[in-house]
Short mmCIF file of C-alpha atoms in Angstrom, two decimals:
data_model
loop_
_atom_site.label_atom_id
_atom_site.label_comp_id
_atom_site.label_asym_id
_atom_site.label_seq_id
_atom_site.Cartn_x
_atom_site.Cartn_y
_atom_site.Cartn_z
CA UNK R 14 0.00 0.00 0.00
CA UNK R 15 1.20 3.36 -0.73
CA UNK R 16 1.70 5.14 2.10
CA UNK R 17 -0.91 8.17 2.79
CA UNK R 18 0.82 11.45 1.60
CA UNK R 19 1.61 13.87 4.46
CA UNK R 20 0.33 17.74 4.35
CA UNK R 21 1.70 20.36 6.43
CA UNK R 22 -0.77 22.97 7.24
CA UNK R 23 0.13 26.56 8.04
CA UNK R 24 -2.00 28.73 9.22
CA UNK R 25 -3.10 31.05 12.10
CA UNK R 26 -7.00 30.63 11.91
CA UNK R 27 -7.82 27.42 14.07
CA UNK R 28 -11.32 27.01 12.93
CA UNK R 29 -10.62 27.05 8.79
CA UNK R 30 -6.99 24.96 9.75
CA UNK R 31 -8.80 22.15 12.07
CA UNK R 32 -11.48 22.05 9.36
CA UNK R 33 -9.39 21.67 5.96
CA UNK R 34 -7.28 18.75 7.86
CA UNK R 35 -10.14 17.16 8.97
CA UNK R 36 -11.24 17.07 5.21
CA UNK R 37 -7.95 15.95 3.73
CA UNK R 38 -8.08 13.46 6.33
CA UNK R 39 -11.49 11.90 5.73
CA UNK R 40 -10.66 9.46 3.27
CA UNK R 41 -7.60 8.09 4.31
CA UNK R 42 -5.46 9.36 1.42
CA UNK R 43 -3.27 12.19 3.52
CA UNK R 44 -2.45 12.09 6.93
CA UNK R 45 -1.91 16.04 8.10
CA UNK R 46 0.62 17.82 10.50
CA UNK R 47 -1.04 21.45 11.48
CA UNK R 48 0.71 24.75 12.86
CA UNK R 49 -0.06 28.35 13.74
CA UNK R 50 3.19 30.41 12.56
CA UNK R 51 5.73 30.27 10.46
CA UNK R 52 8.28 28.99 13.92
CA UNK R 53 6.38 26.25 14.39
CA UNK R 54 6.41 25.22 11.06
CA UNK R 55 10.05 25.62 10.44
CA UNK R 56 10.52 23.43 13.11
CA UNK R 57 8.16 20.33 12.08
CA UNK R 58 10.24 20.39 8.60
CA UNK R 59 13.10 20.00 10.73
CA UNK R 60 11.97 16.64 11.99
CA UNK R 61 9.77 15.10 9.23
CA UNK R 62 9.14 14.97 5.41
CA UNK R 63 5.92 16.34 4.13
CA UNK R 64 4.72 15.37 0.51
CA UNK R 65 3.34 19.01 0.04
CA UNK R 66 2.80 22.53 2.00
CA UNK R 67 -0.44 24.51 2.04
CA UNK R 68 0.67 28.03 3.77
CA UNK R 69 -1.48 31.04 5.07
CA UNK R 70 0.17 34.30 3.53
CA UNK R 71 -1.24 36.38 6.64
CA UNK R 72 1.07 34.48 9.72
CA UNK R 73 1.32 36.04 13.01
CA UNK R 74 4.86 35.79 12.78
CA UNK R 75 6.49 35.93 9.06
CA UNK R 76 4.61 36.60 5.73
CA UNK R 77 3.46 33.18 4.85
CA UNK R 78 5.80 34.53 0.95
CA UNK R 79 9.07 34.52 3.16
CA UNK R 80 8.20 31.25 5.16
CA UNK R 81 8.12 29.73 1.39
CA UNK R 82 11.35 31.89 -0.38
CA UNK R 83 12.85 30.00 3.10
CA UNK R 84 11.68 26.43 2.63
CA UNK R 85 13.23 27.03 -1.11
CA UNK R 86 16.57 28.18 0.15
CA UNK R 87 16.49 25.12 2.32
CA UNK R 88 16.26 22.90 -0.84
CA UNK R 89 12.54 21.69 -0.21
CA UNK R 90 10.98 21.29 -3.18
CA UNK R 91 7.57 19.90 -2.17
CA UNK R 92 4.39 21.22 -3.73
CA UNK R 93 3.85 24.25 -1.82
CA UNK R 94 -0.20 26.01 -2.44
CA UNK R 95 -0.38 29.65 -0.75
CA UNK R 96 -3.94 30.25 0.51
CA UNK R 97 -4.70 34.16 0.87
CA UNK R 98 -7.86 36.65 0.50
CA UNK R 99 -5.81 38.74 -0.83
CA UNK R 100 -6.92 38.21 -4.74
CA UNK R 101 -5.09 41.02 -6.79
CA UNK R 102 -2.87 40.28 -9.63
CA UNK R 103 0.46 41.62 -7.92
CA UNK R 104 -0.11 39.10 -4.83
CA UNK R 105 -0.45 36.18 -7.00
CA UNK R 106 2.60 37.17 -8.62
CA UNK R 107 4.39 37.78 -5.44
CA UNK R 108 3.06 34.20 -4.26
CA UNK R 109 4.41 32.40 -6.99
CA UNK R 110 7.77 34.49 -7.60
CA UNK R 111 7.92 33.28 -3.36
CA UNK R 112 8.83 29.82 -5.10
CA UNK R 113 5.18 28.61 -4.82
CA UNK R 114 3.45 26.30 -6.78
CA UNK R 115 0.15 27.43 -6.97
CA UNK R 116 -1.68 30.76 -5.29
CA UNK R 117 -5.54 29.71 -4.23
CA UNK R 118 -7.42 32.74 -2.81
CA UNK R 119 -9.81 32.38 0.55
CA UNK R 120 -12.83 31.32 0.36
CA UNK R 121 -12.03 28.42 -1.61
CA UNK R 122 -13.94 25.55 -2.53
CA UNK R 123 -12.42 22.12 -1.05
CA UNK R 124 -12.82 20.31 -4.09
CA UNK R 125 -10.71 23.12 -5.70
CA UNK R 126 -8.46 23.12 -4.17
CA UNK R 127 -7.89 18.98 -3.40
CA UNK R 128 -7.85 18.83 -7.40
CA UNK R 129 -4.99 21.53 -7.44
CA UNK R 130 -3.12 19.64 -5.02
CA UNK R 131 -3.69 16.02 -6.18
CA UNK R 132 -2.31 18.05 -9.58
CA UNK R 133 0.92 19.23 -7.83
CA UNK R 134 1.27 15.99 -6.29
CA UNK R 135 1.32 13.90 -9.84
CA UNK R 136 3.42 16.13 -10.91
CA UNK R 137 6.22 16.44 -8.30
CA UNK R 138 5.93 12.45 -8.25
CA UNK R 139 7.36 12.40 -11.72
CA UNK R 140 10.02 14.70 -11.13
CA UNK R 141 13.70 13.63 -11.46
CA UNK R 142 14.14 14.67 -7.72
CA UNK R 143 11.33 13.23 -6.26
CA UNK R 144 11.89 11.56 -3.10
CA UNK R 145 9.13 8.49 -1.74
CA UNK R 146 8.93 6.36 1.78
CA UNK R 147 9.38 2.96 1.65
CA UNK R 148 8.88 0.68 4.41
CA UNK R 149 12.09 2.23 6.27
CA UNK R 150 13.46 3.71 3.40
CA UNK R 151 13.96 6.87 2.18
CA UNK R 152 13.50 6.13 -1.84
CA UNK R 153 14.98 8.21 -4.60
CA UNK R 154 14.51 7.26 -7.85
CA UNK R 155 16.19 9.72 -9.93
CA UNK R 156 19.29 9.04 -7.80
CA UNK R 157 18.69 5.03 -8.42
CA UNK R 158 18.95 5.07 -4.54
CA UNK R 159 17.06 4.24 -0.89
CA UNK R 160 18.43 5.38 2.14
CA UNK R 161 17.77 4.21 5.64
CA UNK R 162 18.65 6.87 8.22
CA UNK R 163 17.92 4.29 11.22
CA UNK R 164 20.66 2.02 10.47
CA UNK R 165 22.54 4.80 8.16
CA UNK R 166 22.19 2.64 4.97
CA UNK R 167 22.44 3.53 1.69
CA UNK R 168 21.36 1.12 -1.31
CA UNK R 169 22.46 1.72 -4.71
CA UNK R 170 19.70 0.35 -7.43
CA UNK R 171 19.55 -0.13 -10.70
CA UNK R 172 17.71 1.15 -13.38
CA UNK R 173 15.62 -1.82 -13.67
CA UNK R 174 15.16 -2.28 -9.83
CA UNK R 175 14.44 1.96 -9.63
CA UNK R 176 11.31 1.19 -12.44
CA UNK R 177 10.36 -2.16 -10.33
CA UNK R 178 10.17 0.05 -7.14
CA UNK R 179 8.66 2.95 -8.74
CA UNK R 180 6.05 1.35 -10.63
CA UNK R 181 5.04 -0.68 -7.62
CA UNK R 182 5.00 2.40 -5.78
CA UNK R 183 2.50 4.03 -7.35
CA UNK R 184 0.31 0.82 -7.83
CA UNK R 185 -0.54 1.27 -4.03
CA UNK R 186 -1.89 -1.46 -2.41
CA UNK R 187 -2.47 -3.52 -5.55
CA UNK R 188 -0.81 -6.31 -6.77
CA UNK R 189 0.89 -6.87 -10.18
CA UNK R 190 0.69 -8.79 -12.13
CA UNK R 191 4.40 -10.71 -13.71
CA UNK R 192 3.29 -9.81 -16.98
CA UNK R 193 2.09 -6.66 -16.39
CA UNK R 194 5.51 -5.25 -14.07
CA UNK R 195 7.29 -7.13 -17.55
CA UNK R 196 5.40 -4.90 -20.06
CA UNK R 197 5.87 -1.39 -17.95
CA UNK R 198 9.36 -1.73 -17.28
CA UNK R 199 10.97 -3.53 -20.12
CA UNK R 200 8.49 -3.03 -22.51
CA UNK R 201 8.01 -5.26 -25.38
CA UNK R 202 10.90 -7.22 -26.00
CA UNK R 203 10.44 -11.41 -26.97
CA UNK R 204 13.48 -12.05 -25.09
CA UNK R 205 12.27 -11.10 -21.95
CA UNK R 206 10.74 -13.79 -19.49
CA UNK R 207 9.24 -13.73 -16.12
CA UNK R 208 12.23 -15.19 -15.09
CA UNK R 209 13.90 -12.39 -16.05
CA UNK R 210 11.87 -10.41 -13.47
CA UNK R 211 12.12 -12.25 -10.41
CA UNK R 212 15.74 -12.32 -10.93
CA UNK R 213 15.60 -9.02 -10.58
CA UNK R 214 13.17 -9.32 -7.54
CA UNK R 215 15.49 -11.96 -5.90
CA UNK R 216 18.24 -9.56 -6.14
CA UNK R 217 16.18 -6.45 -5.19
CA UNK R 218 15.54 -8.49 -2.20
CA UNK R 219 18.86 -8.90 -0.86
CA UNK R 220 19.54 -5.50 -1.13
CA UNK R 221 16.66 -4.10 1.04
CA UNK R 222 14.95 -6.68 2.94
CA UNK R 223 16.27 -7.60 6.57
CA UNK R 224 15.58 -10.87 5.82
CA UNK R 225 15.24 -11.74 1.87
CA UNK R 226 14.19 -15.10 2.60
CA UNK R 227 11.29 -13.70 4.40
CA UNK R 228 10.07 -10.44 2.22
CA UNK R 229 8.15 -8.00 4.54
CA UNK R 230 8.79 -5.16 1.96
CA UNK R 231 8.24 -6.25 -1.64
CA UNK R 232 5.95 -9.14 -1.21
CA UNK R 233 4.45 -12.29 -3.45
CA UNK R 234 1.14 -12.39 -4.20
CA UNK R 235 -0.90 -14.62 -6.27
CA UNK R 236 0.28 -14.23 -9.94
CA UNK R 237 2.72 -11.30 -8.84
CA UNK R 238 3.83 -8.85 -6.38
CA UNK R 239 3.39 -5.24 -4.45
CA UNK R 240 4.55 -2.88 -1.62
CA UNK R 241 4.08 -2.79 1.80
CA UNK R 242 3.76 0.30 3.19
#
C-alpha cells in the first residue's frame, strides 16, 4: 500500500486549519501535520518529510511569501499552495515568484483546491528529484537510490530495480501482475521472461529486505507482487 501522503498545514485561523485537515483526512489518502506560525512550522520540517505545503500568507509571525522563499533556500521542493484573500494580480505574482506552486485565494472551494493539489502531487511524483517512503526507506529514484537513516544505509539500485520500485509504488496497495511489471518496465521485448523479473526481484531483495528469505517489503502475491507500506 502506498503510504498516505503527508500535508503540512500553516495557518493562524484554528477554525478554517482544524477544518481543511479534517477534510484531507477523511478518506484516508493524507495524513496532516497542522501549525499556527511560520516557527512552528520551520521546526516540524526539521523533523519530518511532508509530501506538500499549504501556507497562510497572513502568519502572526512571518509573511506566509518569506516562510516559502525559506523552505526554497532550504532545498525543499515539495508542492507548496499559498492560501490568501488577498486576490489582486500583484499578490499572486508575489506568491508564486515566493517559489510557490500554486496561489488559491480564501474562500475556496475544497474540491478546488484537493484537485490543485492532487495536480501538484502527480506532478512532483514524476520529477527527477522526487523523493518516496518505503517501508524504512527513504527512496529516490532519480538518484537510483534508498536510504535508511535508522541504520545509516544507503542502497544503490539499478535502473531496472528503480522502475520495479517505482512502478510498484504508485500501484498502491495492488498487486501486479508478472506480466504486467514485464510490459511497464521492459516493454516489449520477446526475449524477456518472467524469469527475467524475479531475478531481478530476488536480487532487489537482498539489497533491502532484513531478511530476503522472508520479504516484509516487496511481497508475493498470487500471480505477482506489491509494496508494503
Amino acid at each position: 500500500m502506498q503510504a498516505n501522503r503527508k500535508i503540512l498545514i500553516v495557518d493562524d485561523d484554528n477554525a478554517l486549519r482544524q477544518s481543511l485537515a479534517e477534510q484531507l483526512e477523511r478518506d484516508g489518502e493524507f495524513d496532516v501535520v497542522e501549525c499556527e506560525t511560520a516557527t512552528t512550522a520551520l521546526a516540524a520540517v526539521r523533523r519530518e518529510r511532508f509530501d506538500a505545503m499549504l501556507l497562510d500568507v497572513g502568519l502572526p509571525d512571518m509573511d506566509g511569501r518569506d516562510l516559502c522563499r525559506q523552505f526554497r533556500r532550504d532545498s525543499i521542493n515539495v508542492p507548496i499552495v499559498m492560501l490568501t484573500a488577498a486576490d489582486s494580480d500583484g499578490d499572486t505574482v508575489q506568491g508564486l515568484e515566493a517559489g510557490a506552486n500554486d496561489y488559491v485565494t480564501k474562500p475556496f472551494r475544497l474540491n478546488v483546491l484537493l484537485a490543485r493539489l492532487r495536480a501538484h502531487l502527480r506532478q512532483s511524483e514524476h520529477r527527477d528529484d522526487a523523493v518516496f517512503s518505503i517501508g524504512p526507506y527513504t527512496f529516490q529514484p532519480g538518484a537510483k537510490l534508498m536510504t535508511d537513516p535508522a541504520r545509516r544505509k544507503k542502497v544503490r539500485l539499478t535502473e531496472k530495480e528503480t522502475a520495479i520500485l517505482r512502478y510498484l509504488y504508485h500501484a498502491g496497495d495492488r498487486a501486479i501482475g508478472r506480466s504486467t511489471l514485464l510490459g511497464e518496465v521492459w516493454g516489449y521485448n520477446a526475449g524477456v521472461t518472467t524469469h527475467t523479473l524475479e531475478t531481478h526481484v530476488y536480487r532487489l531483495r537482498q539489497k533491502i529486505e532484513r531478511d530476503p528469505a522472508n520479504a516484509e517489503i516487496l511481497v508475493t502475491e498470487p500471480g505477482g507482487y506489491r509494496l508494503n507500506p
